[in-house]
């Protein structure tokens, strides 16, 4: 028998998934806001920008999320799975072959899910350079919206940094 054959191209991104801990972090931070008495959910204006974009479920935005949209819990759960996979794929491509633990990956996906700015961040540069302590410290710099510190972002970034640093 010969050596095992690597069927992946050398520049391919390793397959990565979001763990249950990562999904819980995102869902807790995002909430599934604006639940009605009938158990369904109303779209609501983004709290940071007071209306642009509109949001529903676990932080879902997009052209299909506008004032008056109503979803069931099942709609929220299904869309979360679709939305989060998009961010998992983005983060997997951004970290590529760089050493990344599952906890680090989960924290980076949460960050990207919320900000969409991992690609151009010092956080990513430090992570990919192997400066994990420096990268963990970067989360706390992303707590502003519309020029103001948002307590919810302070809490979220602290949770992301703690998960990122966890062995």
PDB file of C-alpha atoms in Angstrom:
ATOM      1  CA  UNK A   1       0.000   0.000   0.000  1.00  0.00           C
ATOM      2  CA  UNK A   2       1.251   3.456  -0.820  1.00  0.00           C
ATOM      3  CA  UNK A   3       0.852   6.734   0.989  1.00  0.00           C
ATOM      4  CA  UNK A   4      -2.691   8.086   1.432  1.00  0.00           C
ATOM      5  CA  UNK A   5      -3.772  10.302  -1.413  1.00  0.00           C
ATOM      6  CA  UNK A   6      -4.859  13.843  -0.629  1.00  0.00           C
ATOM      7  CA  UNK A   7      -7.858  14.396  -2.871  1.00  0.00           C
ATOM      8  CA  UNK A   8      -8.100  18.071  -1.946  1.00  0.00           C
ATOM      9  CA  UNK A   9      -6.227  20.656  -4.001  1.00  0.00           C
ATOM     10  CA  UNK A  10      -3.370  22.176  -2.020  1.00  0.00           C
ATOM     11  CA  UNK A  11      -5.064  25.566  -1.805  1.00  0.00           C
ATOM     12  CA  UNK A  12      -8.448  24.219  -0.745  1.00  0.00           C
ATOM     13  CA  UNK A  13     -10.109  25.402   2.437  1.00  0.00           C
ATOM     14  CA  UNK A  14     -10.604  22.740   5.092  1.00  0.00           C
ATOM     15  CA  UNK A  15     -14.205  21.763   5.724  1.00  0.00           C
ATOM     16  CA  UNK A  16     -15.382  23.629   8.803  1.00  0.00           C
ATOM     17  CA  UNK A  17     -18.649  23.680  10.677  1.00  0.00           C
ATOM     18  CA  UNK A  18     -20.141  25.805  13.408  1.00  0.00           C
ATOM     19  CA  UNK A  19     -20.418  23.898  16.677  1.00  0.00           C
ATOM     20  CA  UNK A  20     -23.467  23.879  18.932  1.00  0.00           C
ATOM     21  CA  UNK A  21     -21.596  26.293  21.226  1.00  0.00           C
ATOM     22  CA  UNK A  22     -21.079  28.694  18.338  1.00  0.00           C
ATOM     23  CA  UNK A  23     -24.725  28.524  17.270  1.00  0.00           C
ATOM     24  CA  UNK A  24     -25.804  29.108  20.872  1.00  0.00           C
ATOM     25  CA  UNK A  25     -23.552  32.167  21.156  1.00  0.00           C
ATOM     26  CA  UNK A  26     -25.018  33.704  17.996  1.00  0.00           C
ATOM     27  CA  UNK A  27     -28.615  32.880  18.884  1.00  0.00           C
ATOM     28  CA  UNK A  28     -28.194  34.251  22.404  1.00  0.00           C
ATOM     29  CA  UNK A  29     -26.576  37.450  21.170  1.00  0.00           C
ATOM     30  CA  UNK A  30     -29.078  37.998  18.369  1.00  0.00           C
ATOM     31  CA  UNK A  31     -32.166  36.813  20.195  1.00  0.00           C
ATOM     32  CA  UNK A  32     -35.231  35.944  18.218  1.00  0.00           C
ATOM     33  CA  UNK A  33     -36.850  39.289  18.824  1.00  0.00           C
ATOM     34  CA  UNK A  34     -40.311  40.734  18.603  1.00  0.00           C
ATOM     35  CA  UNK A  35     -42.373  37.664  19.447  1.00  0.00           C
ATOM     36  CA  UNK A  36     -46.083  38.278  19.163  1.00  0.00           C
ATOM     37  CA  UNK A  37     -48.835  36.920  21.415  1.00  0.00           C
ATOM     38  CA  UNK A  38     -49.639  34.321  18.724  1.00  0.00           C
ATOM     39  CA  UNK A  39     -46.045  33.020  18.860  1.00  0.00           C
ATOM     40  CA  UNK A  40     -45.004  34.447  15.513  1.00  0.00           C
ATOM     41  CA  UNK A  41     -42.327  37.097  14.980  1.00  0.00           C
ATOM     42  CA  UNK A  42     -42.516  40.579  13.479  1.00  0.00           C
ATOM     43  CA  UNK A  43     -39.739  42.260  11.552  1.00  0.00           C
ATOM     44  CA  UNK A  44     -38.317  45.209  13.470  1.00  0.00           C
ATOM     45  CA  UNK A  45     -35.956  48.100  12.760  1.00  0.00           C
ATOM     46  CA  UNK A  46     -32.318  47.334  13.494  1.00  0.00           C
ATOM     47  CA  UNK A  47     -31.648  48.768  16.967  1.00  0.00           C
ATOM     48  CA  UNK A  48     -28.272  50.194  15.963  1.00  0.00           C
ATOM     49  CA  UNK A  49     -29.517  52.097  12.931  1.00  0.00           C
ATOM     50  CA  UNK A  50     -33.171  52.637  13.873  1.00  0.00           C
ATOM     51  CA  UNK A  51     -34.649  51.137  10.743  1.00  0.00           C
ATOM     52  CA  UNK A  52     -32.070  50.288   8.125  1.00  0.00           C
ATOM     53  CA  UNK A  53     -31.954  47.380   7.748  1.00  0.00           C
ATOM     54  CA  UNK A  54     -35.076  45.723   9.053  1.00  0.00           C
ATOM     55  CA  UNK A  55     -34.397  42.541  11.006  1.00  0.00           C
ATOM     56  CA  UNK A  56     -36.296  39.370  11.895  1.00  0.00           C
ATOM     57  CA  UNK A  57     -35.532  36.095  13.606  1.00  0.00           C
ATOM     58  CA  UNK A  58     -31.926  35.643  14.679  1.00  0.00           C
ATOM     59  CA  UNK A  59     -30.631  38.862  13.145  1.00  0.00           C
ATOM     60  CA  UNK A  60     -31.735  38.103   9.592  1.00  0.00           C
ATOM     61  CA  UNK A  61     -31.658  41.037   7.207  1.00  0.00           C
ATOM     62  CA  UNK A  62     -32.013  41.270   3.457  1.00  0.00           C
ATOM     63  CA  UNK A  63     -34.284  42.513   0.705  1.00  0.00           C
ATOM     64  CA  UNK A  64     -37.041  40.121   1.822  1.00  0.00           C
ATOM     65  CA  UNK A  65     -37.065  41.527   5.368  1.00  0.00           C
ATOM     66  CA  UNK A  66     -39.175  44.658   5.462  1.00  0.00           C
ATOM     67  CA  UNK A  67     -41.726  46.265   7.734  1.00  0.00           C
ATOM     68  CA  UNK A  68     -44.773  44.018   8.046  1.00  0.00           C
ATOM     69  CA  UNK A  69     -42.981  40.682   7.497  1.00  0.00           C
ATOM     70  CA  UNK A  70     -44.095  37.976   9.944  1.00  0.00           C
ATOM     71  CA  UNK A  71     -42.373  34.609  10.479  1.00  0.00           C
ATOM     72  CA  UNK A  72     -43.057  31.510  12.517  1.00  0.00           C
ATOM     73  CA  UNK A  73     -40.430  30.003  14.835  1.00  0.00           C
ATOM     74  CA  UNK A  74     -39.793  27.419  12.130  1.00  0.00           C
ATOM     75  CA  UNK A  75     -39.149  30.200   9.598  1.00  0.00           C
ATOM     76  CA  UNK A  76     -36.650  31.788  12.001  1.00  0.00           C
ATOM     77  CA  UNK A  77     -34.869  28.489  12.621  1.00  0.00           C
ATOM     78  CA  UNK A  78     -34.662  27.531   8.940  1.00  0.00           C
ATOM     79  CA  UNK A  79     -33.369  30.948   7.898  1.00  0.00           C
ATOM     80  CA  UNK A  80     -30.783  30.901  10.683  1.00  0.00           C
ATOM     81  CA  UNK A  81     -29.356  27.669   9.278  1.00  0.00           C
ATOM     82  CA  UNK A  82     -29.133  29.188   5.795  1.00  0.00           C
ATOM     83  CA  UNK A  83     -27.719  32.499   7.004  1.00  0.00           C
ATOM     84  CA  UNK A  84     -25.147  30.977   9.332  1.00  0.00           C
ATOM     85  CA  UNK A  85     -23.848  28.602   6.635  1.00  0.00           C
ATOM     86  CA  UNK A  86     -23.076  31.625   4.481  1.00  0.00           C
ATOM     87  CA  UNK A  87     -20.936  33.079   7.292  1.00  0.00           C
ATOM     88  CA  UNK A  88     -19.319  29.720   8.071  1.00  0.00           C
ATOM     89  CA  UNK A  89     -18.206  29.524   4.439  1.00  0.00           C
ATOM     90  CA  UNK A  90     -16.867  33.087   4.511  1.00  0.00           C
ATOM     91  CA  UNK A  91     -14.861  32.541   7.696  1.00  0.00           C
ATOM     92  CA  UNK A  92     -13.538  29.183   6.484  1.00  0.00           C
ATOM     93  CA  UNK A  93     -12.221  30.888   3.353  1.00  0.00           C
ATOM     94  CA  UNK A  94     -10.725  33.780   5.346  1.00  0.00           C
ATOM     95  CA  UNK A  95      -8.819  31.597   7.800  1.00  0.00           C
ATOM     96  CA  UNK A  96      -7.933  29.046   5.130  1.00  0.00           C
ATOM     97  CA  UNK A  97      -5.193  26.693   6.294  1.00  0.00           C
ATOM     98  CA  UNK A  98      -4.232  28.868   9.284  1.00  0.00           C
ATOM     99  CA  UNK A  99      -4.323  27.118  12.643  1.00  0.00           C
ATOM    100  CA  UNK A 100      -7.819  27.684  14.044  1.00  0.00           C
ATOM    101  CA  UNK A 101      -9.426  25.825  16.929  1.00  0.00           C
ATOM    102  CA  UNK A 102     -13.149  25.085  16.919  1.00  0.00           C
ATOM    103  CA  UNK A 103     -13.728  27.714  19.619  1.00  0.00           C
ATOM    104  CA  UNK A 104     -11.768  30.307  17.647  1.00  0.00           C
ATOM    105  CA  UNK A 105     -13.709  29.451  14.509  1.00  0.00           C
ATOM    106  CA  UNK A 106     -17.052  29.728  16.320  1.00  0.00           C
ATOM    107  CA  UNK A 107     -16.131  33.134  17.757  1.00  0.00           C
ATOM    108  CA  UNK A 108     -15.006  34.387  14.342  1.00  0.00           C
ATOM    109  CA  UNK A 109     -18.253  33.199  12.731  1.00  0.00           C
ATOM    110  CA  UNK A 110     -20.284  35.027  15.401  1.00  0.00           C
ATOM    111  CA  UNK A 111     -18.246  38.171  14.778  1.00  0.00           C
ATOM    112  CA  UNK A 112     -18.716  37.923  11.003  1.00  0.00           C
ATOM    113  CA  UNK A 113     -22.430  37.138  11.386  1.00  0.00           C
ATOM    114  CA  UNK A 114     -22.840  40.384  13.310  1.00  0.00           C
ATOM    115  CA  UNK A 115     -20.393  42.740  11.609  1.00  0.00           C
ATOM    116  CA  UNK A 116     -19.626  41.389   8.153  1.00  0.00           C
ATOM    117  CA  UNK A 117     -16.185  42.986   8.505  1.00  0.00           C
ATOM    118  CA  UNK A 118     -13.860  40.157   9.446  1.00  0.00           C
ATOM    119  CA  UNK A 119     -12.048  40.263   6.080  1.00  0.00           C
ATOM    120  CA  UNK A 120     -10.715  43.796   6.583  1.00  0.00           C
ATOM    121  CA  UNK A 121     -10.094  43.551  10.324  1.00  0.00           C
ATOM    122  CA  UNK A 122      -6.943  43.570  12.412  1.00  0.00           C
ATOM    123  CA  UNK A 123      -8.625  40.702  14.281  1.00  0.00           C
ATOM    124  CA  UNK A 124      -8.257  38.451  11.218  1.00  0.00           C
ATOM    125  CA  UNK A 125      -4.724  39.658  10.475  1.00  0.00           C
ATOM    126  CA  UNK A 126      -3.623  38.819  14.022  1.00  0.00           C
ATOM    127  CA  UNK A 127      -5.434  35.492  14.010  1.00  0.00           C
ATOM    128  CA  UNK A 128      -3.894  34.388  10.729  1.00  0.00           C
ATOM    129  CA  UNK A 129      -0.466  35.497  11.970  1.00  0.00           C
ATOM    130  CA  UNK A 130      -0.881  33.226  15.004  1.00  0.00           C
ATOM    131  CA  UNK A 131      -1.140  36.140  17.456  1.00  0.00           C
ATOM    132  CA  UNK A 132      -4.113  34.651  19.268  1.00  0.00           C
ATOM    133  CA  UNK A 133      -3.834  36.856  22.379  1.00  0.00           C
ATOM    134  CA  UNK A 134      -3.716  39.929  20.156  1.00  0.00           C
ATOM    135  CA  UNK A 135      -6.659  38.679  18.139  1.00  0.00           C
ATOM    136  CA  UNK A 136      -8.720  38.045  21.289  1.00  0.00           C
ATOM    137  CA  UNK A 137      -8.074  41.635  22.374  1.00  0.00           C
ATOM    138  CA  UNK A 138      -9.453  42.945  19.075  1.00  0.00           C
ATOM    139  CA  UNK A 139     -13.037  41.801  19.734  1.00  0.00           C
ATOM    140  CA  UNK A 140     -13.535  44.531  22.339  1.00  0.00           C
ATOM    141  CA  UNK A 141     -12.830  47.245  19.776  1.00  0.00           C
ATOM    142  CA  UNK A 142     -16.031  46.420  17.868  1.00  0.00           C
ATOM    143  CA  UNK A 143     -18.664  47.714  20.294  1.00  0.00           C
ATOM    144  CA  UNK A 144     -19.832  50.896  18.552  1.00  0.00           C
ATOM    145  CA  UNK A 145     -22.825  51.575  16.339  1.00  0.00           C
ATOM    146  CA  UNK A 146     -23.643  55.023  15.025  1.00  0.00           C
ATOM    147  CA  UNK A 147     -20.732  56.407  17.064  1.00  0.00           C
ATOM    148  CA  UNK A 148     -22.032  55.129  20.396  1.00  0.00           C
ATOM    149  CA  UNK A 149     -21.051  52.193  22.557  1.00  0.00           C
ATOM    150  CA  UNK A 150     -23.869  49.646  22.572  1.00  0.00           C
ATOM    151  CA  UNK A 151     -24.136  47.561  25.758  1.00  0.00           C
ATOM    152  CA  UNK A 152     -25.374  44.545  23.781  1.00  0.00           C
ATOM    153  CA  UNK A 153     -22.258  44.672  21.614  1.00  0.00           C
ATOM    154  CA  UNK A 154     -20.023  44.962  24.686  1.00  0.00           C
ATOM    155  CA  UNK A 155     -21.627  41.785  26.056  1.00  0.00           C
ATOM    156  CA  UNK A 156     -21.425  39.977  22.731  1.00  0.00           C
ATOM    157  CA  UNK A 157     -17.792  40.867  22.074  1.00  0.00           C
ATOM    158  CA  UNK A 158     -16.824  39.763  25.593  1.00  0.00           C
ATOM    159  CA  UNK A 159     -18.546  36.413  24.982  1.00  0.00           C
ATOM    160  CA  UNK A 160     -16.846  36.046  21.590  1.00  0.00           C
ATOM    161  CA  UNK A 161     -13.420  36.900  23.049  1.00  0.00           C
ATOM    162  CA  UNK A 162     -13.923  34.449  25.915  1.00  0.00           C
ATOM    163  CA  UNK A 163     -14.909  31.662  23.515  1.00  0.00           C
ATOM    164  CA  UNK A 164     -12.031  32.520  21.193  1.00  0.00           C
ATOM    165  CA  UNK A 165      -9.522  32.277  24.056  1.00  0.00           C
ATOM    166  CA  UNK A 166     -10.997  29.082  25.522  1.00  0.00           C
ATOM    167  CA  UNK A 167      -8.824  26.011  25.088  1.00  0.00           C
TER     168      UNK A 167
END
